[in-house]
Amino acid sequence: MLTGLGLSAAAGLNAYIPLLVVGLLDRQTDLVRLPAEFGWLTDARVLAVLGVLLVAEMTLDKIAVVDHLNDAVQTFVRPAAGGAVFAATDSAARLDTFLAQDHPWLGWVLGVATALVVHLVKVTARPVVNLGTAGTGTPVVSAAEDGLSLGMSLLAVLAPVVALILLLAAGWAGWRLVRRARRRRRTADPVSPAGRRPRRAGRTAGASRRRRSPARGG
């Protein structure tokens, strides 16, 4: 279960890295043994296509503004990849056999949900980075996300508990980043309620003087 969660979370950052990791590990090592229905992940042609898609994803995601369009497309791709990689590894590890037999869709649902949550956090945090750095931080953050996806994919297979801890730490850091950025935006907003009070006070004082002036003239 933890292996599937770690891989699907990695897919929420980059759809193709965990698929490549699982396919290559099954093809080249004994660390992963995928069931027959997921044998396509080990096919050389599929791995080649995934490699090309990975290069395209890594390039587009490092260009400000273009990364938003890429994220819009990936809203469908990343959850699908998360569901596939969760179901594949969950079936391969033979976890929760009773549930898997009665509810074969369970792995897909958990994988899709996990990847979608991570993807939404990424989509929420990325505009904050782009605006705060005028786009210069986009490639840096994108590279960090790719590295985190790769590290989490490997840890999900080799040390699932560590992958879960890394996922929780990354989620906490992303939440803090978004919260801090929203707080700064409210502070820097020129049309804040605090900015309106002096103008209302000035108008009130002027109206008061106009009301008192006829009394002095009489």
Short mmCIF file of C-alpha atoms in Angstrom, two decimals:
data_model
loop_
_atom_site.label_atom_id
_atom_site.label_comp_id
_atom_site.label_asym_id
_atom_site.label_seq_id
_atom_site.Cartn_x
_atom_site.Cartn_y
_atom_site.Cartn_z
CA MET A 1 0.00 0.00 0.00
CA LEU A 2 2.75 2.49 0.91
CA THR A 3 4.61 1.68 -2.30
CA GLY A 4 1.51 2.47 -4.35
CA LEU A 5 0.88 5.70 -2.44
CA GLY A 6 4.46 6.86 -2.92
CA LEU A 7 4.47 6.12 -6.65
CA SER A 8 1.08 7.73 -7.28
CA ALA A 9 2.16 10.82 -5.32
CA ALA A 10 5.26 11.00 -7.51
CA ALA A 11 2.98 10.81 -10.56
CA GLY A 12 1.17 13.89 -9.25
CA LEU A 13 4.42 15.82 -9.76
CA ASN A 14 5.51 14.14 -12.98
CA ALA A 15 3.38 11.52 -14.69
CA TYR A 16 6.17 9.73 -16.55
CA ILE A 17 8.94 9.33 -13.97
CA PRO A 18 7.25 6.67 -11.76
CA LEU A 19 6.03 4.76 -14.81
CA LEU A 20 9.57 4.67 -16.19
CA VAL A 21 11.02 3.71 -12.80
CA VAL A 22 8.62 0.80 -12.36
CA GLY A 23 9.01 -0.39 -15.95
CA LEU A 24 12.82 -0.23 -15.88
CA LEU A 25 13.11 -1.84 -12.45
CA ASP A 26 10.91 -4.72 -13.57
CA ARG A 27 12.86 -5.07 -16.83
CA GLN A 28 16.37 -4.81 -15.39
CA THR A 29 16.15 -5.94 -11.74
CA ASP A 30 14.29 -8.21 -9.35
CA LEU A 31 13.05 -5.34 -7.17
CA VAL A 32 9.70 -5.11 -8.97
CA ARG A 33 7.66 -7.86 -10.56
CA LEU A 34 4.63 -6.55 -12.36
CA PRO A 35 1.63 -8.80 -13.06
CA ALA A 36 0.93 -9.90 -16.61
CA GLU A 37 -1.77 -7.28 -17.22
CA PHE A 38 0.82 -4.55 -16.67
CA GLY A 39 3.53 -6.18 -18.75
CA TRP A 40 3.21 -3.39 -21.31
CA LEU A 41 5.11 -1.13 -18.91
CA THR A 42 8.25 -3.18 -19.51
CA ASP A 43 8.03 -3.11 -23.32
CA ALA A 44 10.99 -1.27 -24.87
CA ARG A 45 8.76 0.70 -27.23
CA VAL A 46 6.52 1.88 -24.39
CA LEU A 47 9.55 2.89 -22.35
CA ALA A 48 10.93 4.82 -25.33
CA VAL A 49 7.65 6.72 -25.75
CA LEU A 50 7.55 7.47 -22.04
CA GLY A 51 11.12 8.79 -22.28
CA VAL A 52 10.17 11.17 -25.10
CA LEU A 53 7.12 12.37 -23.19
CA LEU A 54 9.26 12.89 -20.11
CA VAL A 55 11.70 15.11 -22.01
CA ALA A 56 8.80 17.16 -23.39
CA GLU A 57 7.20 17.46 -19.95
CA MET A 58 10.45 18.53 -18.29
CA THR A 59 11.06 21.16 -20.98
CA LEU A 60 7.58 22.71 -21.02
CA ASP A 61 7.29 22.74 -17.25
CA LYS A 62 10.35 25.00 -16.92
CA ILE A 63 8.96 27.86 -19.03
CA ALA A 64 6.81 30.42 -17.20
CA VAL A 65 3.24 30.73 -18.54
CA VAL A 66 3.76 27.65 -20.72
CA ASP A 67 3.90 25.60 -17.53
CA HIS A 68 0.30 26.62 -16.74
CA LEU A 69 -0.90 25.27 -20.09
CA ASN A 70 1.09 22.11 -19.51
CA ASP A 71 -0.45 21.70 -16.05
CA ALA A 72 -3.92 22.05 -17.56
CA VAL A 73 -3.24 19.12 -19.89
CA GLN A 74 -1.56 17.13 -17.14
CA THR A 75 -4.67 17.44 -14.96
CA PHE A 76 -5.90 14.35 -16.81
CA VAL A 77 -2.56 12.61 -17.42
CA ARG A 78 -1.06 12.67 -13.92
CA PRO A 79 -4.05 11.15 -12.09
CA ALA A 80 -4.33 8.46 -14.77
CA ALA A 81 -0.63 7.64 -14.38
CA GLY A 82 -1.06 7.57 -10.60
CA GLY A 83 -3.92 5.12 -10.87
CA ALA A 84 -2.01 2.85 -13.24
CA VAL A 85 1.18 2.75 -11.19
CA PHE A 86 -0.71 2.21 -7.91
CA ALA A 87 -2.79 -0.62 -9.34
CA ALA A 88 0.28 -2.24 -10.93
CA THR A 89 2.43 -2.26 -7.81
CA ASP A 90 -0.49 -3.07 -5.52
CA SER A 91 -1.31 -6.11 -7.63
CA ALA A 92 2.35 -7.09 -7.87
CA ALA A 93 2.86 -6.92 -4.11
CA ARG A 94 -0.39 -8.88 -3.51
CA LEU A 95 -1.48 -6.47 -0.77
CA ASP A 96 -5.01 -6.60 0.62
CA THR A 97 -5.79 -9.70 -1.43
CA PHE A 98 -9.39 -9.93 -0.26
CA LEU A 99 -10.18 -6.33 -1.18
CA ALA A 100 -8.31 -6.63 -4.47
CA GLN A 101 -10.37 -9.66 -5.47
CA ASP A 102 -13.72 -8.12 -4.55
CA HIS A 103 -12.87 -4.57 -5.61
CA PRO A 104 -10.24 -4.62 -8.40
CA TRP A 105 -10.88 -0.92 -9.05
CA LEU A 106 -9.74 0.08 -5.55
CA GLY A 107 -6.09 0.49 -6.52
CA TRP A 108 -7.01 2.70 -9.45
CA VAL A 109 -9.23 4.94 -7.31
CA LEU A 110 -6.62 5.38 -4.58
CA GLY A 111 -3.90 6.08 -7.12
CA VAL A 112 -5.97 8.59 -9.08
CA ALA A 113 -7.03 10.40 -5.89
CA THR A 114 -3.49 10.59 -4.50
CA ALA A 115 -1.97 11.86 -7.74
CA LEU A 116 -4.79 14.39 -8.20
CA VAL A 117 -4.30 15.87 -4.73
CA VAL A 118 -0.55 16.28 -5.28
CA HIS A 119 -1.17 17.74 -8.74
CA LEU A 120 -3.61 20.32 -7.34
CA VAL A 121 -1.10 21.39 -4.71
CA LYS A 122 1.52 21.80 -7.43
CA VAL A 123 -0.86 23.80 -9.63
CA THR A 124 -1.76 26.06 -6.70
CA ALA A 125 1.81 26.71 -5.62
CA ARG A 126 3.36 27.25 -9.06
CA PRO A 127 1.65 30.63 -9.85
CA VAL A 128 2.84 31.92 -6.49
CA VAL A 129 6.42 31.08 -7.45
CA ASN A 130 6.06 32.54 -10.93
CA LEU A 131 4.64 35.84 -9.69
CA GLY A 132 7.00 36.13 -6.75
CA THR A 133 10.12 35.61 -8.89
CA ALA A 134 8.90 37.11 -12.20
CA GLY A 135 9.31 33.68 -13.79
CA THR A 136 12.99 33.26 -12.89
CA GLY A 137 12.18 30.67 -10.21
CA THR A 138 10.10 28.50 -12.53
CA PRO A 139 12.91 26.26 -13.87
CA VAL A 140 14.42 25.91 -10.40
CA VAL A 141 11.17 24.79 -8.80
CA SER A 142 10.38 22.54 -11.76
CA ALA A 143 13.77 20.82 -11.47
CA ALA A 144 13.19 20.36 -7.74
CA GLU A 145 9.79 18.78 -8.45
CA ASP A 146 11.36 16.40 -10.98
CA GLY A 147 14.03 15.42 -8.47
CA LEU A 148 11.41 14.91 -5.77
CA SER A 149 9.34 12.75 -8.12
CA LEU A 150 12.35 10.59 -8.96
CA GLY A 151 13.46 10.31 -5.34
CA MET A 152 9.96 9.45 -4.15
CA SER A 153 9.56 6.82 -6.90
CA LEU A 154 12.78 5.08 -5.89
CA LEU A 155 12.04 5.34 -2.17
CA ALA A 156 8.53 4.00 -2.71
CA VAL A 157 10.10 0.77 -3.98
CA LEU A 158 13.16 0.61 -1.72
CA ALA A 159 11.91 2.28 1.49
CA PRO A 160 8.15 2.96 1.41
CA VAL A 161 7.99 4.40 4.94
CA VAL A 162 10.66 6.97 4.10
CA ALA A 163 8.73 7.86 0.93
CA LEU A 164 5.60 8.49 3.02
CA ILE A 165 7.54 10.77 5.39
CA LEU A 166 8.99 12.65 2.41
CA LEU A 167 5.50 13.06 0.94
CA LEU A 168 4.13 14.49 4.19
CA ALA A 169 7.09 16.88 4.51
CA ALA A 170 6.67 18.09 0.92
CA GLY A 171 2.94 18.61 1.45
CA TRP A 172 3.57 20.64 4.60
CA ALA A 173 6.18 22.76 2.83
CA GLY A 174 3.83 23.43 -0.09
CA TRP A 175 1.02 24.43 2.25
CA ARG A 176 3.31 26.83 4.11
CA LEU A 177 4.48 28.36 0.83
CA VAL A 178 0.95 29.00 -0.42
CA ARG A 179 -0.17 30.38 2.95
CA ARG A 180 2.79 32.76 3.18
CA ALA A 181 2.27 33.98 -0.38
CA ARG A 182 -1.41 34.71 0.25
CA ARG A 183 -0.53 36.62 3.41
CA ARG A 184 1.98 38.77 1.51
CA ARG A 185 -0.57 39.41 -1.24
CA ARG A 186 -3.12 40.68 1.29
CA THR A 187 -0.50 42.94 2.89
CA ALA A 188 0.58 44.42 -0.44
CA ASP A 189 -2.97 44.91 -1.78
CA PRO A 190 -3.44 48.67 -2.37
CA VAL A 191 -7.23 48.42 -2.29
CA SER A 192 -7.44 47.08 1.22
CA PRO A 193 -10.07 48.15 3.80
CA ALA A 194 -7.34 49.91 5.77
CA GLY A 195 -6.59 52.07 2.74
CA ARG A 196 -10.20 53.22 2.47
CA ARG A 197 -10.65 54.43 6.05
CA PRO A 198 -8.65 57.70 5.76
CA ARG A 199 -10.67 58.78 2.72
CA ARG A 200 -13.96 58.12 4.45
CA ALA A 201 -12.74 59.99 7.53
CA GLY A 202 -11.73 62.98 5.38
CA ARG A 203 -15.10 63.13 3.69
CA THR A 204 -16.88 62.93 7.03
CA ALA A 205 -14.82 65.79 8.47
CA GLY A 206 -15.50 67.96 5.39
CA ALA A 207 -19.21 67.34 5.60
CA SER A 208 -19.17 68.24 9.28
CA ARG A 209 -17.48 71.60 8.57
CA ARG A 210 -20.03 72.38 5.87
CA ARG A 211 -22.90 71.69 8.26
CA ARG A 212 -21.42 74.01 10.90
CA SER A 213 -20.65 76.97 8.53
CA PRO A 214 -24.26 78.29 8.18
CA ALA A 215 -24.60 78.49 11.94
CA ARG A 216 -21.56 80.82 12.18
CA GLY A 217 -22.91 83.05 9.40
CA GLY A 218 -26.25 83.53 11.20
#
